[in-house]
Amino acid sequence: MPTIQQLFADVYNAFKSLPTLSGREPTEEVVYTELSQEEKDAIAEAYYNGLAQIAKISQVLADDIDRNGAALQLLYKAAGIFKEMLPERKSYSFPSTSGSLGATWLFPQAVNYAGKPSNSAPSYTSYPADSWTLSITAGTPIYFFGDGTNFYKASPQTAQHSMLVIFKNGLIEIGTTPSIQQFRLWFEGVSKYGIYTLPPVVDLPIESTKPIYQYQTPQPLIITYDKGIMWKALPSRTGTAEIRMLGFVFYEHDLFPDTTWV
C-alpha cells in the first residue's frame, strides 16, 4: 500500500502541499485502487462540465482550481480511496445509477446531508439546510464543519456513504467584502494545529469587475466518513455571508438517488 505522501506526490507538485486526508499523517499507508478508464471518464465528465461553468464566470478562478489538470488527478486518487473504503465493491458512473458510485460538484445538501445531525448522521455544520448562506456575528465563531463540540463526518449510513473533497483555495465568498480573516482546522484525535490567517489583500476581488472573493486554504481537504473534522472561522462583521465550497462529493447512489431537499 502507498503512503499518502507517495500516492499524492504528483498532486503536491501542483499545489505545493499534500491533501489532508481527514487528519491522517502523510507517512500513513492508505488502501487505494486504480480506477478503470470508464470510471475516470465519468468523473472527468462531471468535473469538466462544472469547470466550464466556473470559467464563464471567472477564468482566473477556474485556472486556480484546476492547476493544469492537477485537481482532476486529485479527484481520481480520492475516488480510488473512497472505493476501497466501502464494504461493497462498486464502480463510478455519471450520472450515478442503482448500485453504482456517483461523483458531482459539491452542493449544500452534500455538506448538510442530514438537516438534524446526530451520532449516526454527523453532519454538524453552521450551514443551514439547503443553503450556502451563513448567519454570522462579529467575534462569534462559525463552523464550516463541526460545531465546536461535535466533529463533522461525511455520510456513514449503510449504502449511503460519501466522501467530500474541497479544492485548495476552494472557499469562495460572493457579493460582499470577505467576512473572515482567521481560521482553524483540526481533526478527530489530531488537535495540534493552530490558526491560520489571510494576507491583507483578501478584501480585493479576484477579478476587478466581479464580486468574487477567494479564501486561501493550506491544502486540499479530503473528508471521510470514518474520521471527523472541525473547521472553524471567526467573522469580523455581523449579518449574512454567502460562502460556497468548490469541490466534489463521491457517494453511493442511494444517498442521492433523486433531487434532494433536506
CSV table of C-alpha atoms in Angstrom, one decimal:
chain,number,residue,atom,x,y,z
A,1,MET,CA,0.0,0.0,0.0
A,2,PRO,CA,1.3,3.5,-0.8
A,3,THR,CA,1.6,6.2,1.8
A,4,ILE,CA,-0.4,9.4,1.4
A,5,GLN,CA,2.8,11.1,0.5
A,6,GLN,CA,3.6,8.6,-2.2
A,7,LEU,CA,0.1,8.5,-3.6
A,8,PHE,CA,-0.3,12.2,-3.9
A,9,ALA,CA,3.3,13.1,-4.9
A,10,ASP,CA,2.3,14.4,-8.4
A,11,VAL,CA,-0.6,16.4,-6.8
A,12,TYR,CA,1.9,18.0,-4.4
A,13,ASN,CA,3.9,19.4,-7.4
A,14,ALA,CA,0.9,21.4,-8.5
A,15,PHE,CA,-0.5,22.5,-5.1
A,16,LYS,CA,2.8,22.7,-3.1
A,17,SER,CA,1.0,20.9,-0.3
A,18,LEU,CA,-0.3,17.4,0.3
A,19,PRO,CA,-4.0,17.0,0.6
A,20,THR,CA,-5.2,16.4,4.1
A,21,LEU,CA,-7.0,13.0,4.4
A,22,SER,CA,-9.1,13.6,7.5
A,23,GLY,CA,-6.0,14.4,9.5
A,24,ARG,CA,-4.0,11.3,8.7
A,25,GLU,CA,-0.3,11.7,8.7
A,26,PRO,CA,1.5,11.9,5.3
A,27,THR,CA,3.5,8.8,6.2
A,28,GLU,CA,0.4,6.7,6.9
A,29,GLU,CA,-0.4,4.0,4.4
A,30,VAL,CA,-3.7,4.1,2.6
A,31,VAL,CA,-5.7,1.5,0.8
A,32,TYR,CA,-6.2,2.6,-2.8
A,33,THR,CA,-7.4,1.1,-6.1
A,34,GLU,CA,-6.7,2.5,-9.6
A,35,LEU,CA,-9.9,3.4,-11.4
A,36,SER,CA,-10.8,2.0,-14.7
A,37,GLN,CA,-10.8,4.2,-17.8
A,38,GLU,CA,-14.6,4.2,-17.8
A,39,GLU,CA,-14.7,5.4,-14.2
A,40,LYS,CA,-12.1,8.2,-14.9
A,41,ASP,CA,-14.2,9.3,-17.9
A,42,ALA,CA,-17.3,9.5,-15.8
A,43,ILE,CA,-15.5,11.7,-13.1
A,44,ALA,CA,-13.8,13.8,-15.8
A,45,GLU,CA,-17.2,14.5,-17.5
A,46,ALA,CA,-18.7,15.7,-14.3
A,47,TYR,CA,-15.5,17.7,-13.5
A,48,TYR,CA,-15.1,19.5,-16.8
A,49,ASN,CA,-18.8,20.3,-17.0
A,50,GLY,CA,-18.6,22.3,-13.8
A,51,LEU,CA,-15.2,23.8,-14.6
A,52,ALA,CA,-16.5,25.2,-17.8
A,53,GLN,CA,-19.3,27.0,-16.0
A,54,ILE,CA,-16.8,28.4,-13.5
A,55,ALA,CA,-14.6,29.6,-16.3
A,56,LYS,CA,-17.6,31.5,-17.8
A,57,ILE,CA,-17.9,33.5,-14.6
A,58,SER,CA,-14.1,33.7,-13.8
A,59,GLN,CA,-11.3,32.2,-15.8
A,60,VAL,CA,-8.9,33.3,-13.0
A,61,LEU,CA,-10.8,31.2,-10.5
A,62,ALA,CA,-11.2,28.2,-12.9
A,63,ASP,CA,-7.4,28.2,-13.6
A,64,ASP,CA,-6.5,28.4,-9.9
A,65,ILE,CA,-8.8,25.5,-9.0
A,66,ASP,CA,-7.7,23.3,-12.0
A,67,ARG,CA,-3.9,23.8,-11.8
A,68,ASN,CA,-3.4,22.4,-15.3
A,69,GLY,CA,-5.5,19.3,-14.6
A,70,ALA,CA,-4.0,18.6,-11.1
A,71,ALA,CA,-7.4,18.9,-9.5
A,72,LEU,CA,-8.8,16.1,-11.6
A,73,GLN,CA,-5.8,13.9,-10.7
A,74,LEU,CA,-6.6,14.7,-7.0
A,75,LEU,CA,-10.2,13.5,-7.7
A,76,TYR,CA,-9.1,10.3,-9.3
A,77,LYS,CA,-7.0,9.4,-6.3
A,78,ALA,CA,-9.6,10.4,-3.7
A,79,ALA,CA,-12.2,8.4,-5.7
A,80,GLY,CA,-9.9,5.3,-5.5
A,81,ILE,CA,-9.5,5.6,-1.8
A,82,PHE,CA,-13.3,6.0,-1.3
A,83,LYS,CA,-14.0,3.0,-3.5
A,84,GLU,CA,-11.7,0.8,-1.3
A,85,MET,CA,-13.3,2.1,1.9
A,86,LEU,CA,-16.7,0.8,1.1
A,87,PRO,CA,-18.0,-2.5,2.4
A,88,GLU,CA,-19.2,-3.4,-1.1
A,89,ARG,CA,-17.3,-3.2,-4.4
A,90,LYS,CA,-19.0,-0.6,-6.7
A,91,SER,CA,-17.9,1.4,-9.7
A,92,TYR,CA,-18.4,5.0,-10.7
A,93,SER,CA,-20.8,6.3,-13.4
A,94,PHE,CA,-22.1,9.7,-14.4
A,95,PRO,CA,-24.9,10.2,-13.7
A,96,SER,CA,-24.9,7.5,-11.0
A,97,THR,CA,-27.2,4.5,-11.3
A,98,SER,CA,-28.6,2.0,-8.9
A,99,GLY,CA,-25.7,0.1,-7.4
A,100,SER,CA,-23.0,2.5,-8.6
A,101,LEU,CA,-21.0,5.3,-7.2
A,102,GLY,CA,-21.7,8.9,-8.1
A,103,ALA,CA,-19.4,11.9,-8.4
A,104,THR,CA,-20.5,15.5,-8.7
A,105,TRP,CA,-19.6,19.1,-7.7
A,106,LEU,CA,-20.4,20.0,-4.1
A,107,PHE,CA,-23.9,21.3,-3.3
A,108,PRO,CA,-25.4,22.3,0.0
A,109,GLN,CA,-27.2,19.1,0.6
A,110,ALA,CA,-24.0,17.1,0.2
A,111,VAL,CA,-22.5,19.1,3.1
A,112,ASN,CA,-25.5,19.3,5.4
A,113,TYR,CA,-26.9,15.9,4.3
A,114,ALA,CA,-29.0,15.2,7.4
A,115,GLY,CA,-30.5,18.5,8.3
A,116,LYS,CA,-30.6,17.5,12.0
A,117,PRO,CA,-27.2,16.0,12.8
A,118,SER,CA,-26.7,13.1,15.2
A,119,ASN,CA,-24.1,10.5,16.2
A,120,SER,CA,-25.4,8.3,13.3
A,121,ALA,CA,-25.5,11.2,10.8
A,122,PRO,CA,-22.8,13.6,12.0
A,123,SER,CA,-23.4,16.4,9.5
A,124,TYR,CA,-22.6,19.1,12.1
A,125,THR,CA,-22.1,22.4,10.4
A,126,SER,CA,-23.1,26.1,10.7
A,127,TYR,CA,-24.5,25.9,7.2
A,128,PRO,CA,-28.3,25.8,7.3
A,129,ALA,CA,-30.1,23.1,5.4
A,130,ASP,CA,-30.2,23.6,1.7
A,131,SER,CA,-28.2,26.8,1.6
A,132,TRP,CA,-24.7,28.3,1.3
A,133,THR,CA,-25.8,31.4,3.2
A,134,LEU,CA,-24.4,31.7,6.8
A,135,SER,CA,-25.7,33.9,9.6
A,136,ILE,CA,-22.6,35.5,11.2
A,137,THR,CA,-21.8,37.7,14.2
A,138,ALA,CA,-18.6,39.6,14.6
A,139,GLY,CA,-16.3,37.8,17.1
A,140,THR,CA,-18.5,34.6,17.3
A,141,PRO,CA,-17.1,31.5,15.7
A,142,ILE,CA,-18.8,29.7,12.8
A,143,TYR,CA,-18.0,26.2,11.7
A,144,PHE,CA,-17.9,25.1,8.1
A,145,PHE,CA,-17.5,21.6,9.5
A,146,GLY,CA,-18.3,20.6,13.1
A,147,ASP,CA,-19.9,22.7,15.8
A,148,GLY,CA,-17.1,23.2,18.3
A,149,THR,CA,-18.0,20.1,20.3
A,150,ASN,CA,-19.0,17.5,17.7
A,151,PHE,CA,-16.9,16.6,14.7
A,152,TYR,CA,-18.3,16.5,11.2
A,153,LYS,CA,-18.1,13.4,9.1
A,154,ALA,CA,-19.2,12.6,5.6
A,155,SER,CA,-22.2,10.3,5.5
A,156,PRO,CA,-21.6,7.0,7.3
A,157,GLN,CA,-25.0,5.5,6.6
A,158,THR,CA,-25.2,2.0,5.2
A,159,ALA,CA,-25.4,2.1,1.4
A,160,GLN,CA,-25.3,5.9,1.6
A,161,HIS,CA,-21.7,6.6,2.3
A,162,SER,CA,-20.0,9.7,1.0
A,163,MET,CA,-16.6,11.5,0.8
A,164,LEU,CA,-16.0,15.2,0.3
A,165,VAL,CA,-13.1,16.9,-1.5
A,166,ILE,CA,-12.5,20.6,-1.1
A,167,PHE,CA,-10.1,22.0,-3.7
A,168,LYS,CA,-7.2,24.2,-2.5
A,169,ASN,CA,-8.4,27.8,-2.2
A,170,GLY,CA,-11.9,26.5,-2.9
A,171,LEU,CA,-13.7,28.6,-0.4
A,172,ILE,CA,-15.5,31.5,-2.2
A,173,GLU,CA,-17.5,34.4,-0.8
A,174,ILE,CA,-19.9,36.0,-3.2
A,175,GLY,CA,-21.2,39.6,-3.3
A,176,THR,CA,-19.7,41.2,-0.2
A,177,THR,CA,-16.3,42.2,1.2
A,178,PRO,CA,-14.8,39.0,2.8
A,179,SER,CA,-16.2,38.4,6.3
A,180,ILE,CA,-13.4,36.3,7.8
A,181,GLN,CA,-9.6,36.6,8.4
A,182,GLN,CA,-8.9,33.9,10.9
A,183,PHE,CA,-9.4,30.1,10.6
A,184,ARG,CA,-8.5,27.0,12.5
A,185,LEU,CA,-8.7,23.4,11.1
A,186,TRP,CA,-8.2,20.3,13.1
A,187,PHE,CA,-9.4,16.6,13.2
A,188,GLU,CA,-10.6,13.9,15.5
A,189,GLY,CA,-7.6,12.8,17.5
A,190,VAL,CA,-5.4,15.4,15.9
A,191,SER,CA,-5.7,18.9,17.6
A,192,LYS,CA,-2.1,20.1,17.4
A,193,TYR,CA,-2.8,22.7,14.7
A,194,GLY,CA,-3.3,26.4,15.5
A,195,ILE,CA,-4.9,29.2,13.4
A,196,TYR,CA,-4.0,30.4,10.0
A,197,THR,CA,-4.8,33.9,8.7
A,198,LEU,CA,-5.1,35.6,5.3
A,199,PRO,CA,-3.0,38.2,3.6
A,200,PRO,CA,-4.3,41.8,3.8
A,201,VAL,CA,-5.3,41.8,0.1
A,202,VAL,CA,-8.1,39.3,0.7
A,203,ASP,CA,-10.7,42.1,0.6
A,204,LEU,CA,-9.8,42.6,-3.1
A,205,PRO,CA,-11.9,40.6,-5.6
A,206,ILE,CA,-10.0,38.0,-7.7
A,207,GLU,CA,-11.1,39.9,-10.8
A,208,SER,CA,-11.6,43.7,-10.5
A,209,THR,CA,-15.1,43.8,-12.0
A,210,LYS,CA,-16.6,40.7,-10.3
A,211,PRO,CA,-17.6,40.5,-6.6
A,212,ILE,CA,-16.0,37.1,-6.0
A,213,TYR,CA,-13.6,36.8,-3.1
A,214,GLN,CA,-11.3,33.7,-2.7
A,215,TYR,CA,-10.1,32.4,0.7
A,216,GLN,CA,-6.8,30.6,0.8
A,217,THR,CA,-6.7,27.2,2.3
A,218,PRO,CA,-3.5,25.4,3.3
A,219,GLN,CA,-4.1,22.3,1.2
A,220,PRO,CA,-6.9,20.4,-0.5
A,221,LEU,CA,-9.2,18.6,2.0
A,222,ILE,CA,-10.5,15.1,1.7
A,223,ILE,CA,-13.2,14.4,4.3
A,224,THR,CA,-14.1,10.8,5.0
A,225,TYR,CA,-16.9,9.1,6.9
A,226,ASP,CA,-14.7,7.4,9.4
A,227,LYS,CA,-12.8,10.3,11.0
A,228,GLY,CA,-14.1,13.7,12.0
A,229,ILE,CA,-13.1,17.3,11.0
A,230,MET,CA,-13.5,20.7,12.7
A,231,TRP,CA,-13.1,23.8,10.5
A,232,LYS,CA,-13.6,27.0,12.5
A,233,ALA,CA,-13.7,30.6,11.3
A,234,LEU,CA,-14.1,33.9,13.1
A,235,PRO,CA,-16.2,36.5,11.4
A,236,SER,CA,-15.3,40.2,11.5
A,237,ARG,CA,-18.7,41.5,10.8
A,238,THR,CA,-22.4,40.8,11.6
A,239,GLY,CA,-25.0,39.8,9.0
A,240,THR,CA,-25.1,37.1,6.4
A,241,ALA,CA,-22.4,35.7,4.2
A,242,GLU,CA,-22.7,33.6,1.1
A,243,ILE,CA,-19.7,31.3,1.3
A,244,ARG,CA,-19.6,28.4,-1.2
A,245,MET,CA,-17.3,25.5,-1.4
A,246,LEU,CA,-15.7,24.4,-4.6
A,247,GLY,CA,-15.1,20.6,-4.6
A,248,PHE,CA,-16.6,17.2,-5.2
A,249,VAL,CA,-18.7,14.7,-3.4
A,250,PHE,CA,-18.3,11.0,-4.0
A,251,TYR,CA,-21.3,8.9,-2.9
A,252,GLU,CA,-23.2,5.7,-3.1
A,253,HIS,CA,-26.1,6.2,-5.4
A,254,ASP,CA,-28.7,5.6,-2.7
A,255,LEU,CA,-27.6,8.8,-0.9
A,256,PHE,CA,-28.8,11.0,-3.8
A,257,PRO,CA,-31.0,8.8,-6.0
A,258,ASP,CA,-33.2,11.8,-6.8
A,259,THR,CA,-33.2,15.6,-6.3
A,260,THR,CA,-32.8,16.3,-2.6
A,261,TRP,CA,-34.1,18.8,-0.1
A,262,VAL,CA,-33.1,18.2,3.4
